[in-house]
XYZ file of C-alpha atoms in Angstrom:
469
model
C -26.428 27.026 -5.775
C -25.657 24.550 -8.542
C -22.192 23.122 -8.595
C -19.918 24.044 -11.473
C -19.700 21.425 -14.193
C -16.348 19.656 -14.265
C -16.360 18.800 -17.950
C -14.799 15.697 -19.504
C -11.327 14.159 -19.551
C -9.074 13.541 -22.568
C -11.037 10.358 -23.398
C -14.363 12.200 -23.341
C -15.406 10.682 -19.997
C -17.366 12.926 -17.599
C -15.336 14.142 -14.612
C -16.896 13.795 -11.158
C -14.207 14.505 -8.548
C -13.997 17.747 -6.571
C -11.441 18.917 -4.000
C -13.218 17.461 -0.974
C -13.648 14.149 -2.797
C -9.884 13.886 -3.237
C -9.181 15.114 0.293
C -11.614 12.722 1.973
C -10.382 9.779 -0.083
C -6.797 10.661 0.824
C -7.650 10.601 4.537
C -8.425 6.898 4.187
C -4.933 6.289 2.840
C -3.504 8.381 5.645
C -5.215 6.192 8.237
C -4.014 2.996 6.577
C -0.420 4.153 6.254
C -0.127 5.505 9.764
C -0.636 2.050 11.225
C 1.151 0.200 8.421
C 4.264 2.322 8.888
C 4.100 1.746 12.649
C 3.595 -2.004 12.203
C 6.644 -1.991 9.953
C 8.649 -0.938 13.012
C 7.237 -3.860 15.009
C 10.156 -6.123 14.074
C 12.569 -3.612 15.622
C 10.298 -3.312 18.676
C 10.069 -7.087 19.146
C 13.823 -7.692 18.839
C 15.242 -4.566 20.478
C 12.663 -3.632 23.129
C 11.058 -6.943 24.070
C 14.114 -9.126 23.368
C 12.408 -11.729 21.179
C 14.737 -13.725 18.935
C 14.915 -12.502 15.341
C 14.191 -16.031 14.072
C 10.932 -16.090 16.077
C 9.863 -12.708 14.740
C 10.644 -13.792 11.178
C 8.593 -16.959 11.610
C 5.603 -15.028 12.957
C 5.656 -12.523 10.101
C 5.988 -15.304 7.539
C 3.070 -17.347 8.925
C 0.940 -14.220 9.228
C 1.396 -13.380 5.583
C 0.587 -16.913 4.458
C -2.734 -16.604 6.310
C -3.153 -13.071 5.016
C -2.792 -14.249 1.427
C -6.034 -16.211 1.752
C -8.189 -13.350 3.069
C -7.929 -10.508 0.532
C -9.532 -12.149 -2.465
C -12.464 -13.604 -0.469
C -12.973 -10.093 0.916
C -13.176 -8.865 -2.667
C -15.855 -11.458 -3.320
C -17.811 -10.239 -0.266
C -17.687 -6.692 -1.650
C -18.910 -7.737 -5.093
C -21.951 -9.506 -3.626
C -22.778 -7.020 -0.846
C -26.055 -5.059 -0.807
C -26.040 -1.820 1.183
C -27.705 1.500 0.288
C -24.550 3.310 1.427
C -22.439 1.353 -1.035
C -20.439 -1.827 -1.362
C -17.131 -0.444 -0.075
C -17.418 2.645 2.115
C -19.470 1.091 4.985
C -16.425 -1.018 5.881
C -14.446 2.123 6.698
C -16.912 2.937 9.482
C -17.427 -0.644 10.675
C -13.722 -1.281 11.175
C -12.572 2.056 12.637
C -12.633 0.893 16.280
C -11.283 -2.630 15.568
C -8.522 -0.884 13.592
C -7.454 1.038 16.703
C -7.656 -1.981 19.028
C -5.754 -4.370 16.756
C -2.980 -1.789 16.280
C -2.548 -1.348 20.012
C -2.440 -5.101 20.646
C 0.712 -5.401 18.529
C 2.671 -3.688 21.306
C 0.963 -4.961 24.476
C 2.894 -8.211 24.851
C 2.455 -9.317 28.490
C 5.720 -9.479 30.403
C 7.001 -12.764 31.729
C 5.652 -14.994 28.964
C 7.742 -17.990 27.982
C 8.923 -18.410 24.390
C 5.922 -20.509 23.317
C 3.351 -18.068 24.699
C 5.251 -15.143 23.193
C 5.106 -16.835 19.807
C 1.368 -17.482 20.234
C 0.646 -13.880 21.267
C 2.629 -12.444 18.384
C 0.928 -14.747 15.895
C -2.633 -14.082 17.107
C -2.251 -10.297 17.283
C -0.479 -10.022 13.921
C -3.091 -12.218 12.210
C -5.901 -10.173 13.778
C -4.319 -6.913 12.664
C -3.161 -7.876 9.177
C -5.290 -10.755 7.902
C -8.640 -9.713 9.381
C -8.989 -6.051 10.343
C -6.604 -4.467 7.848
C -8.028 -6.658 5.074
C -11.580 -5.550 5.873
C -10.500 -1.917 5.391
C -7.851 -1.962 2.665
C -9.658 -4.162 0.128
C -12.850 -2.075 -0.092
C -10.786 1.105 0.058
C -8.652 0.016 -2.911
C -11.826 -0.554 -4.969
C -13.329 2.901 -4.331
C -11.707 4.721 -7.312
C -13.414 2.385 -9.777
C -16.762 2.932 -8.052
C -16.266 6.697 -7.834
C -15.244 7.649 -11.398
C -14.863 6.188 -14.879
C -12.221 8.749 -15.843
C -8.655 7.417 -16.084
C -7.375 10.949 -15.497
C -9.318 11.182 -12.247
C -8.299 7.682 -11.196
C -4.681 8.720 -11.708
C -5.245 11.881 -9.687
C -6.890 9.818 -6.924
C -3.831 7.577 -6.767
C -1.477 10.570 -6.722
C -3.522 12.089 -3.890
C -3.464 8.775 -2.039
C 0.289 8.643 -2.387
C 0.613 12.161 -1.045
C -1.331 11.121 2.059
C 0.498 7.786 2.099
C 3.915 9.368 2.340
C 2.900 12.240 4.582
C 1.252 10.029 7.182
C 3.545 7.039 6.643
C 6.528 9.285 7.309
C 5.211 10.254 10.743
C 6.028 6.921 12.455
C 9.143 6.458 10.307
C 10.553 9.789 11.461
C 9.197 10.111 14.993
C 8.761 6.663 16.561
C 12.408 6.207 17.586
C 13.140 9.709 18.958
C 9.746 10.028 20.678
C 9.792 6.578 22.283
C 13.426 7.146 23.306
C 12.411 10.474 24.841
C 9.648 8.651 26.741
C 12.196 6.187 28.133
C 12.629 3.754 25.245
C 10.582 1.089 27.059
C 7.655 -1.048 25.975
C 5.307 1.370 27.778
C 6.680 4.202 25.638
C 5.806 2.254 22.477
C 2.313 1.481 23.810
C 1.651 5.184 24.449
C 2.845 5.999 20.960
C 0.615 3.243 19.554
C -2.468 4.677 21.289
C -1.998 8.045 19.597
C -1.349 6.546 16.163
C -4.269 4.107 16.479
C -6.760 6.805 17.449
C -5.587 9.108 14.656
C -5.952 6.285 12.127
C -9.502 5.493 13.231
C -10.474 9.171 12.949
C -9.058 9.403 9.423
C -11.075 6.356 8.332
C -14.258 7.953 9.673
C -13.504 11.172 7.753
C -13.025 9.119 4.592
C -16.372 7.403 5.159
C -18.202 10.702 5.680
C -16.787 12.383 2.556
C -16.843 9.460 0.091
C -19.506 8.335 -2.370
C -19.637 5.325 -4.670
C -21.044 6.903 -7.772
C -20.113 9.307 -10.526
C -23.498 10.984 -10.002
C -24.218 13.765 -7.541
C -26.965 12.334 -5.306
C -27.249 9.495 -2.828
C -30.359 8.190 -4.619
C -28.332 7.907 -7.807
C -25.831 5.934 -5.764
C -28.520 3.489 -4.617
C -29.817 3.111 -8.175
C -26.287 2.556 -9.435
C -25.694 -0.259 -6.934
C -28.983 -1.939 -7.831
C -28.250 -1.732 -11.555
C -24.839 -3.301 -11.116
C -26.318 -6.168 -9.105
C -29.072 -6.779 -11.649
C -26.974 -6.587 -14.817
C -23.701 -8.299 -13.884
C -23.561 -12.106 -13.981
C -23.288 -13.941 -10.670
C -19.698 -15.209 -10.657
C -18.628 -17.681 -7.986
C -15.405 -17.055 -6.095
C -13.604 -20.014 -7.698
C -14.721 -19.043 -11.207
C -13.818 -15.417 -10.561
C -10.304 -16.394 -9.524
C -9.834 -18.432 -12.701
C -11.098 -15.496 -14.770
C -8.712 -13.075 -13.061
C -5.677 -15.293 -13.561
C -6.592 -15.664 -17.245
C -6.601 -11.867 -17.481
C -2.851 -11.654 -18.022
C -2.772 -7.887 -17.684
C -4.323 -8.092 -14.209
C -1.641 -10.625 -13.306
C 1.175 -8.362 -14.538
C -0.324 -5.315 -12.798
C -0.738 -7.213 -9.527
C 2.856 -8.514 -9.664
C 4.174 -5.010 -10.353
C 2.307 -3.683 -7.319
C 3.439 -6.674 -5.257
C 7.130 -6.045 -6.016
C 6.672 -2.371 -5.176
C 5.277 -3.241 -1.761
C 7.998 -5.766 -0.939
C 10.475 -2.940 -1.470
C 8.375 -0.646 0.712
C 8.312 -3.264 3.466
C 12.074 -3.691 3.275
C 12.676 0.052 3.433
C 10.187 0.585 6.241
C 11.783 -2.104 8.427
C 15.443 -1.830 7.483
C 16.222 1.839 7.998
C 16.577 1.686 11.777
C 18.945 -1.295 11.673
C 21.050 0.363 8.973
C 21.250 3.640 10.883
C 22.220 1.944 14.159
C 24.726 -0.642 12.979
C 26.128 0.828 9.736
C 25.965 4.580 10.378
C 26.319 4.114 14.156
C 23.272 6.012 15.447
C 19.631 4.929 15.199
C 18.450 8.538 15.666
C 19.755 9.226 12.134
C 16.527 7.602 10.914
C 14.769 10.849 11.825
C 17.388 12.872 9.906
C 17.004 10.718 6.787
C 13.230 10.848 7.016
C 13.145 14.591 7.608
C 15.365 15.342 4.611
C 13.432 12.846 2.523
C 10.226 14.742 3.225
C 11.586 17.681 1.207
C 11.905 15.499 -1.876
C 8.572 13.916 -1.125
C 6.807 17.303 -1.093
C 8.324 18.104 -4.483
C 7.262 14.716 -5.807
C 3.626 15.537 -5.052
C 3.753 18.371 -7.573
C 5.550 16.497 -10.345
C 3.705 13.148 -10.086
C 0.744 14.202 -12.243
C 2.840 15.775 -15.025
C 5.229 12.790 -15.021
C 2.395 10.256 -15.466
C 0.783 12.466 -18.122
C 4.038 12.706 -20.102
C 5.384 9.159 -19.765
C 2.201 7.141 -19.161
C 1.847 4.416 -16.534
C 4.598 2.001 -17.552
C 6.841 4.811 -18.828
C 6.713 6.369 -15.369
C 7.863 3.095 -13.817
C 10.801 3.109 -16.251
C 11.870 6.504 -14.939
C 11.591 5.322 -11.330
C 13.608 2.199 -12.120
C 16.555 4.188 -13.490
C 16.666 6.301 -10.316
C 16.509 3.209 -8.094
C 19.324 1.429 -9.937
C 21.627 4.448 -9.686
C 20.941 4.836 -5.968
C 21.491 1.159 -5.111
C 24.650 0.733 -7.216
C 26.289 3.787 -5.651
C 25.211 2.624 -2.198
C 26.807 -0.787 -2.840
C 30.170 0.894 -3.439
C 29.856 3.483 -0.641
C 27.653 1.821 2.024
C 28.794 4.063 4.921
C 28.615 7.401 3.091
C 25.652 8.797 5.025
C 25.218 12.130 3.246
C 25.842 10.730 -0.243
C 23.335 7.922 0.263
C 20.803 10.279 1.814
C 21.091 12.666 -1.137
C 20.624 9.857 -3.681
C 17.630 8.488 -1.765
C 16.036 11.939 -1.802
C 16.717 12.363 -5.532
C 15.083 9.008 -6.242
C 12.107 9.925 -4.081
C 11.199 12.723 -6.491
C 9.521 10.138 -8.733
C 8.385 7.672 -6.062
C 4.831 9.015 -5.748
C 4.331 8.910 -9.508
C 5.615 5.325 -9.691
C 3.353 3.869 -7.014
C 0.358 5.833 -8.313
C 0.983 4.413 -11.789
C 1.175 0.853 -10.427
C -2.158 1.232 -8.607
C -3.927 2.675 -11.650
C -2.643 -0.289 -13.683
C -4.650 -2.576 -11.390
C -7.735 -0.291 -11.370
C -7.857 -0.228 -15.159
C -8.035 -4.011 -15.410
C -11.736 -4.001 -14.514
C -12.503 -2.765 -18.014
C -10.547 -5.652 -19.520
C -12.552 -8.047 -17.333
C -15.702 -6.525 -18.754
C -14.325 -6.876 -22.287
C -13.387 -10.536 -21.752
C -16.190 -11.793 -19.518
C -18.983 -9.210 -19.442
C -18.398 -8.463 -15.728
C -16.000 -6.036 -14.071
C -15.497 -7.932 -10.773
C -14.481 -4.657 -9.142
C -14.017 -6.015 -5.619
C -11.970 -9.072 -6.558
C -9.888 -7.198 -9.130
C -8.925 -4.453 -6.720
C -8.390 -6.819 -3.830
C -5.082 -7.423 -5.620
C -3.954 -4.003 -4.408
C -4.684 -4.917 -0.793
C -3.131 -8.340 -1.303
C 0.008 -6.891 -2.853
C 0.278 -4.198 -0.208
C -0.092 -6.326 2.906
C 1.651 -9.465 1.751
C 4.404 -7.485 0.051
C 5.078 -5.269 3.050
C 4.905 -8.256 5.396
C 7.254 -10.273 3.216
C 9.659 -7.335 3.124
C 9.626 -7.139 6.927
C 10.075 -10.923 7.183
C 13.064 -10.782 4.832
C 14.696 -8.240 7.144
C 14.404 -10.436 10.227
C 15.305 -13.558 8.230
C 18.547 -11.975 7.031
C 19.307 -10.904 10.601
C 18.639 -14.387 11.967
C 20.768 -16.115 9.310
C 23.648 -13.689 9.802
C 23.795 -14.209 13.593
C 22.165 -11.015 14.846
C 22.060 -10.603 18.652
C 19.078 -8.644 20.008
C 19.810 -5.245 21.617
C 23.582 -5.649 21.269
C 25.641 -2.448 21.092
C 27.705 -3.911 18.236
C 27.199 -6.720 15.739
C 29.531 -9.046 13.843
C 30.721 -8.503 10.284
C 28.293 -11.152 9.044
C 25.382 -9.167 10.489
C 26.580 -6.104 8.581
C 26.455 -8.132 5.373
C 22.961 -9.281 6.328
C 21.946 -5.618 6.675
C 23.531 -4.833 3.300
C 21.533 -7.728 1.805
C 18.098 -6.396 2.780
C 19.013 -2.751 2.191
C 20.900 -2.945 -1.118
C 21.078 -6.331 -2.848
C 17.513 -7.626 -2.475
C 16.024 -4.226 -3.478
C 18.184 -4.309 -6.628
C 16.646 -7.664 -7.601
C 13.185 -6.226 -6.955
C 13.860 -3.273 -9.254
C 14.658 -5.670 -12.107
C 11.474 -7.671 -11.450
C 9.397 -4.479 -11.342
C 10.484 -3.298 -14.786
C 9.904 -6.763 -16.297
C 6.310 -7.030 -15.040
C 5.405 -3.452 -15.976
C 6.745 -3.911 -19.515
C 4.600 -7.041 -19.922
C 1.584 -4.867 -19.011
C 2.526 -2.147 -21.496
C 0.479 -3.484 -24.496
C -2.748 -3.130 -22.502
C -1.968 0.488 -21.684
C -1.737 1.217 -25.410
C -5.112 -0.381 -26.221
C -7.022 0.809 -23.108
C -8.949 3.546 -24.959
C -10.085 1.054 -27.585
C -11.281 -1.352 -24.874
C -13.420 1.423 -23.353
C -15.032 2.080 -26.726
C -15.776 -1.592 -27.354
C -17.333 -1.985 -23.893
C -19.493 1.091 -24.489
C -20.680 -0.352 -27.810
C -21.617 -3.670 -26.172
C -23.540 -1.921 -23.380
C -25.392 0.529 -25.655
């Protein structure tokens, strides 16, 4: 039976996405965020469960992200030049499923009895393997899939909203459950390893589901997909990596979009790593992380339903404005009442109502820059353009985690201590309240600089169509 026609979007572009397309694509985000959320807890695991000095952990995370910064964009180049009948991007989801599981598990299998130098070496090797190599080989092609899958901005926005639904749902699982479950299992390193096995296997399975349900074409058949890939390779100019990087940097709107996404992910990394410390040493009970996360899920579910209408009403940068106002209110109140658990939890939940819409808008901003590349240079550079999302995500989250441990180290934090000094409390306030407030200001600045491109996007599509006709 023939499939029902989906019609066109508000710009007259043919729609191509059906329910299973959105669901399968979202599974990929679920797999990525399961392990990313768990890795965000690694700093707590290293300091509290293994007893590694906070300064050592901070150094490892910092070095890892420096290395990581040099792998995303080359991966984008590999995608742009790849030739595979199954597509440029989706084969990587299948290739890396097992390495994804193994590299996740290795983060928690630190051999006992190692001296400080060997501990540092083990942490560095396993974190580089996980973040700079394996995660890069999955996240970069995954971030480029929306551009390959549909030309409709409406559908790209819906893809990003769906991804954020899966992102928060699956990312919340480790955030809410890792502490109570590992504590229930004894709170030891072995408990964390067992938890890591389950999360790693689930992540690999989700990537395989994404591979099986994803296509790289707006057409209905696999042969059309093959033809589409061949046409792209034949018609687009062969751009070297160095030249491509220069072209991207000269695309100012790509730069502003990437920086907006980058700031978003630094804040995510801070929040993902800081909550347990704040609950334990400011509220007095690390199990409150599960309470905060559980209540936050209510707001998150509501945000799934309002994200699409919010983006439709306010646009991409307008949505980020709305999110910024909520963030400022929450952080200012928290600065005055840092120990008011229920007040701060309520404000965090209220702000979360628009969180999905904000991150979805930031990702679409990057996706839409491929059309401006085509307008400027005659080539979309899909892989390299969208590698910015993977770059911003991994480096931003890693930098956020490193800032947490850096603040702890500078303030005199003592691993696994029942109580901490006043200076440590101020260090916790720094990475929970003050640094996020600076990030909010940076986010609104970068998104406003992007705003002119959002207004002329429809005209750019028309001009590209005229050139290609």
